[in-house]
Short mmCIF file of C-alpha atoms in Angstrom, two decimals:
data_model
loop_
_atom_site.label_atom_id
_atom_site.label_comp_id
_atom_site.label_asym_id
_atom_site.label_seq_id
_atom_site.Cartn_x
_atom_site.Cartn_y
_atom_site.Cartn_z
CA MET A 56 13.92 4.99 -11.34
CA ILE A 57 11.03 7.37 -10.74
CA ASP A 58 11.67 9.15 -14.05
CA GLU A 59 10.57 6.00 -15.89
CA LEU A 60 7.00 6.69 -14.73
CA LEU A 61 6.73 10.32 -15.85
CA PRO A 62 6.64 12.39 -19.06
CA GLU A 63 9.80 13.72 -20.66
CA THR A 64 8.89 17.24 -19.53
CA VAL A 65 9.43 16.23 -15.88
CA SER A 66 12.88 16.44 -14.30
CA ALA A 67 13.63 13.90 -11.57
CA ALA A 68 16.40 13.33 -9.05
CA GLU A 69 16.90 10.50 -6.58
CA LEU A 70 19.12 9.77 -3.60
CA LEU A 71 19.91 6.26 -2.39
CA GLY A 72 20.98 5.77 1.20
CA ASP A 73 20.00 7.48 4.43
CA GLU A 74 22.65 10.19 4.64
CA PRO A 75 22.08 13.33 2.53
CA PRO A 76 25.06 15.24 1.16
CA PRO A 77 26.46 18.02 3.39
CA ALA A 78 24.93 21.50 3.14
CA ALA A 79 21.73 20.09 1.68
CA LEU A 80 19.55 22.83 3.19
CA LEU A 81 19.33 26.49 2.25
CA PRO A 82 19.15 29.10 5.05
CA GLU A 83 15.43 29.69 4.47
CA GLU A 84 14.73 25.98 5.03
CA GLU A 85 16.79 25.41 8.17
CA PRO A 86 14.26 26.93 10.66
CA HIS A 87 11.63 24.39 9.59
CA VAL A 88 13.63 21.50 11.07
CA ALA A 89 15.57 23.38 13.75
CA ARG A 90 13.84 21.40 16.52
CA ALA A 91 13.21 18.21 14.60
CA VAL A 92 14.66 14.81 15.48
CA ASP A 93 17.59 13.54 13.40
CA LYS A 94 15.43 11.23 11.27
CA ARG A 95 13.15 14.08 10.23
CA VAL A 96 16.12 16.33 9.47
CA ARG A 97 17.65 13.65 7.23
CA GLU A 98 14.37 13.09 5.36
CA PHE A 99 13.73 16.82 4.94
CA SER A 100 17.29 17.46 3.79
CA ALA A 101 17.35 14.55 1.36
CA GLY A 102 14.16 15.75 -0.31
CA ARG A 103 15.46 19.30 -0.68
CA TRP A 104 18.78 18.08 -2.08
CA CYS A 105 16.86 16.06 -4.68
CA ALA A 106 14.67 19.07 -5.42
CA ARG A 107 17.70 21.20 -6.23
CA ARG A 108 19.08 18.49 -8.52
CA ALA A 109 15.72 18.25 -10.28
CA MET A 110 15.59 22.03 -10.73
CA ALA A 111 19.07 21.94 -12.22
CA GLY A 112 17.76 19.39 -14.72
CA LEU A 113 15.47 22.14 -16.02
CA GLY A 114 18.37 24.59 -16.16
CA LEU A 115 17.18 26.48 -13.06
CA PRO A 116 19.21 27.80 -10.12
CA PRO A 117 18.75 26.35 -6.61
CA ALA A 118 15.78 27.71 -4.68
CA PRO A 119 14.22 26.95 -1.28
CA VAL A 120 11.32 24.52 -1.02
CA LEU A 121 9.38 25.49 2.09
CA PRO A 122 6.58 23.42 3.66
CA GLY A 123 3.03 24.70 3.33
CA PRO A 124 0.13 24.59 5.83
CA ARG A 125 -0.29 20.81 5.53
CA GLY A 126 3.39 20.06 5.04
CA GLU A 127 3.18 20.10 1.25
CA PRO A 128 6.29 21.42 -0.52
CA GLY A 129 6.04 24.98 -1.78
CA TRP A 130 7.70 25.30 -5.17
CA PRO A 131 9.15 28.43 -6.78
CA ALA A 132 6.84 30.38 -9.07
CA GLY A 133 6.39 28.70 -12.42
CA LEU A 134 7.14 25.21 -11.13
CA VAL A 135 5.15 22.24 -9.87
CA GLY A 136 6.69 19.27 -8.15
CA ALA A 137 6.51 16.51 -5.59
CA LEU A 138 8.75 14.84 -3.02
CA THR A 139 8.89 11.39 -1.50
CA HIS A 140 11.12 9.54 0.93
CA CYS A 141 11.26 6.23 2.71
CA GLU A 142 14.06 4.33 4.39
CA GLY A 143 17.08 4.40 2.11
CA TYR A 144 15.48 6.42 -0.70
CA ALA A 145 14.41 9.97 -1.52
CA ALA A 146 13.25 11.58 -4.75
CA ALA A 147 11.97 14.84 -6.16
CA VAL A 148 10.29 15.66 -9.46
CA VAL A 149 9.67 19.11 -10.94
CA ALA A 150 8.20 20.52 -14.13
CA ARG A 151 7.27 23.88 -15.52
CA SER A 152 3.65 24.73 -14.73
CA SER A 153 3.16 25.67 -18.39
CA GLU A 154 3.71 21.99 -19.26
CA VAL A 155 2.37 20.08 -16.24
CA LEU A 156 -0.37 21.20 -13.85
CA ALA A 157 0.38 18.87 -10.95
CA LEU A 158 2.68 16.02 -9.93
CA GLY A 159 2.45 13.30 -7.31
CA ILE A 160 5.02 10.62 -6.50
CA ASP A 161 5.44 8.09 -3.73
CA ALA A 162 7.99 5.44 -2.75
CA GLU A 163 7.40 2.63 -0.28
CA PRO A 164 9.27 -0.51 0.71
CA ALA A 165 8.14 -3.41 -1.49
CA GLN A 166 6.64 -5.29 1.44
CA PRO A 167 3.05 -6.02 2.48
CA LEU A 168 1.34 -3.43 4.65
CA PRO A 169 1.18 -4.09 8.39
CA ASP A 170 -1.91 -5.89 9.60
CA GLY A 171 -5.01 -3.71 9.64
CA VAL A 172 -3.64 -0.89 7.46
CA LEU A 173 -5.23 -2.04 4.20
CA GLU A 174 -8.67 -2.07 5.82
CA ALA A 175 -8.08 1.48 7.04
CA VAL A 176 -7.02 2.93 3.68
CA ALA A 177 -8.90 0.89 1.06
CA LEU A 178 -12.57 0.66 0.16
CA PRO A 179 -14.09 -2.85 0.17
CA GLY A 180 -14.38 -2.81 -3.62
CA GLU A 181 -10.73 -1.81 -3.97
CA ARG A 182 -9.61 -4.67 -1.77
CA ALA A 183 -11.71 -7.13 -3.74
CA ALA A 184 -10.30 -5.88 -7.04
CA LEU A 185 -6.63 -5.98 -6.10
CA PRO A 186 -4.65 -8.24 -8.44
CA HIS A 187 -3.85 -11.63 -7.00
CA HIS A 188 -1.30 -12.73 -9.53
CA SER A 189 2.22 -11.67 -10.40
CA ASP A 190 4.90 -12.76 -12.80
CA GLY A 191 7.54 -11.57 -10.36
CA ALA A 192 9.24 -13.42 -7.56
CA PRO A 193 8.53 -12.68 -4.81
CA PRO A 194 4.89 -11.70 -5.51
CA LEU A 195 4.21 -7.98 -5.83
CA PRO A 196 2.77 -6.34 -2.68
CA TRP A 197 -0.44 -5.02 -4.22
CA ASP A 198 -1.74 -3.72 -0.89
CA ARG A 199 1.36 -1.52 -0.55
CA MET A 200 0.94 -0.47 -4.20
CA LEU A 201 -2.60 0.70 -3.46
CA PHE A 202 -1.44 2.73 -0.47
CA SER A 203 1.37 4.30 -2.51
CA ALA A 204 -0.88 5.16 -5.45
CA LYS A 205 -3.34 6.91 -3.14
CA GLU A 206 -0.46 8.93 -1.72
CA SER A 207 0.59 9.98 -5.23
CA VAL A 208 -2.96 11.00 -6.11
CA TYR A 209 -3.24 13.10 -2.94
CA LYS A 210 0.10 14.82 -3.62
CA ALA A 211 -1.11 15.81 -7.09
CA TRP A 212 -4.60 16.82 -5.96
CA TYR A 213 -4.05 18.93 -2.85
CA PRO A 214 -1.55 21.54 -4.13
CA MET A 215 -3.66 22.02 -7.26
CA THR A 216 -7.02 22.38 -5.51
CA GLY A 217 -6.29 23.27 -1.89
CA ARG A 218 -8.84 20.61 -0.93
CA PRO A 219 -7.92 17.60 1.22
CA LEU A 220 -8.56 14.14 -0.14
CA GLU A 221 -9.14 11.25 2.23
CA PHE A 222 -8.31 7.63 1.49
CA GLU A 223 -11.98 6.85 0.89
CA ASP A 224 -12.44 9.77 -1.54
CA ALA A 225 -10.96 7.99 -4.57
CA PHE A 226 -11.44 4.49 -5.96
CA LEU A 227 -8.26 2.97 -7.38
CA ALA A 228 -7.88 0.11 -9.83
CA PHE A 229 -4.69 -1.39 -11.26
CA ASP A 230 -3.76 -2.85 -14.60
CA PRO A 231 -1.11 -5.40 -13.62
CA ASP A 232 -0.08 -6.00 -17.23
CA ASN A 233 0.90 -2.50 -18.35
CA GLY A 234 2.02 -0.86 -15.12
CA THR A 235 -0.79 1.68 -14.84
CA PHE A 236 -3.56 2.56 -12.41
CA THR A 237 -6.66 4.74 -12.44
CA ALA A 238 -8.13 6.75 -9.58
CA ARG A 239 -11.78 7.74 -9.88
CA LEU A 240 -12.74 10.59 -7.57
CA LEU A 241 -15.71 10.00 -5.27
CA VAL A 242 -15.92 13.69 -4.35
CA PRO A 243 -16.76 16.67 -6.59
CA GLY A 244 -14.16 17.13 -9.31
CA TRP A 245 -12.04 20.16 -10.08
CA GLN A 246 -12.67 22.52 -12.97
CA LEU A 247 -9.68 22.76 -15.32
CA GLY A 248 -10.48 25.09 -18.18
CA ASP A 249 -13.32 23.49 -20.12
CA ASP A 250 -12.86 20.12 -18.41
CA LEU A 251 -13.88 18.72 -15.05
CA LEU A 252 -11.12 16.67 -13.49
CA THR A 253 -12.82 13.55 -12.14
CA SER A 254 -10.08 10.95 -12.37
CA PHE A 255 -6.35 10.42 -12.48
CA ARG A 256 -4.24 7.95 -14.37
CA GLY A 257 -0.81 7.00 -13.12
CA ARG A 258 1.99 4.50 -13.45
CA TRP A 259 3.64 2.09 -11.03
CA ALA A 260 6.81 0.02 -10.87
CA VAL A 261 8.78 -2.13 -8.47
CA ARG A 262 12.51 -1.47 -8.52
CA GLU A 263 15.38 -2.21 -6.12
CA GLY A 264 13.07 -3.33 -3.33
CA LEU A 265 10.79 -0.28 -3.68
CA VAL A 266 7.22 0.31 -4.80
CA LEU A 267 7.10 3.49 -6.89
CA THR A 268 3.98 5.31 -8.10
CA ALA A 269 3.55 8.56 -10.01
CA VAL A 270 0.82 10.84 -11.37
CA ALA A 271 1.19 13.82 -13.70
CA VAL A 272 -1.70 16.11 -14.64
CA PRO A 273 -1.00 17.53 -18.13
CA ALA A 274 -1.21 21.23 -18.81
CA LEU A 275 -4.20 22.81 -20.50
CA GLN A 276 -4.20 22.99 -24.27
CA ASN A 277 -6.62 25.55 -25.72
CA GLY A 278 -8.57 25.53 -22.46
CA ARG A 279 -8.72 21.75 -22.22
CA THR A 280 -6.54 19.21 -20.49
CA ALA A 281 -4.36 17.20 -22.83
CA HIS A 282 -6.35 14.04 -22.05
CA GLY A 283 -9.89 15.27 -21.58
CA SER A 284 -11.67 14.83 -18.27
CA GLY A 285 -9.06 12.49 -16.82
CA ALA A 286 -5.41 13.11 -16.06
CA ALA A 287 -2.57 10.93 -17.25
CA ALA A 288 1.06 10.44 -16.45
CA GLY A 289 1.83 10.79 -20.13
CA ALA A 290 4.43 8.93 -22.13
CA ALA A 291 7.04 7.38 -19.91
CA ARG A 292 10.76 7.68 -20.64
#
């Protein structure tokens, strides 16, 4: 499902259900969850199993994906990627860094956020601009979509820049008709070749009871990003 939101150059793998396959972890990864509770071990293992499947989609051998200082996945040299998991679902996406500079994905249950969460993660203008209509039944949970899209933007931003991004540091807006969103940075941008990255563009979907969002930052072409000063998810499959 998540591959529908990303360019053809991105390899994706998903796992449905809460139990990862046996031997999902490599020896280098096992110490990172040696003292973790069962739920955390299952989530960690499911993500790494998906990561290996996604690497295989690029014709690459399995490799460890170790957590970084803020828990972000550390990818083998020459790769960029992202992980996500929620109850009953896990996914990983990877691409060669020569083709994609950064990736961010997120999956959430397609249900409204708990009371008070939207106010904590969304700017007043974002809340006012959330779509209030839907052709689907039941109505789409736009508050959960906003939360998920911000997670995807953060996952693309932080590994690329090494700078944290808070919920209030980007202003998101959705196009409910074509399945896209934009994220305008409210903090200084990031220099990419001749361009200054000041915004992201991503895609969203609701599938199988899940909200899915994704962002891909295209690689530089002749010193410039493929889409100028913004970043786009590119052509979907």
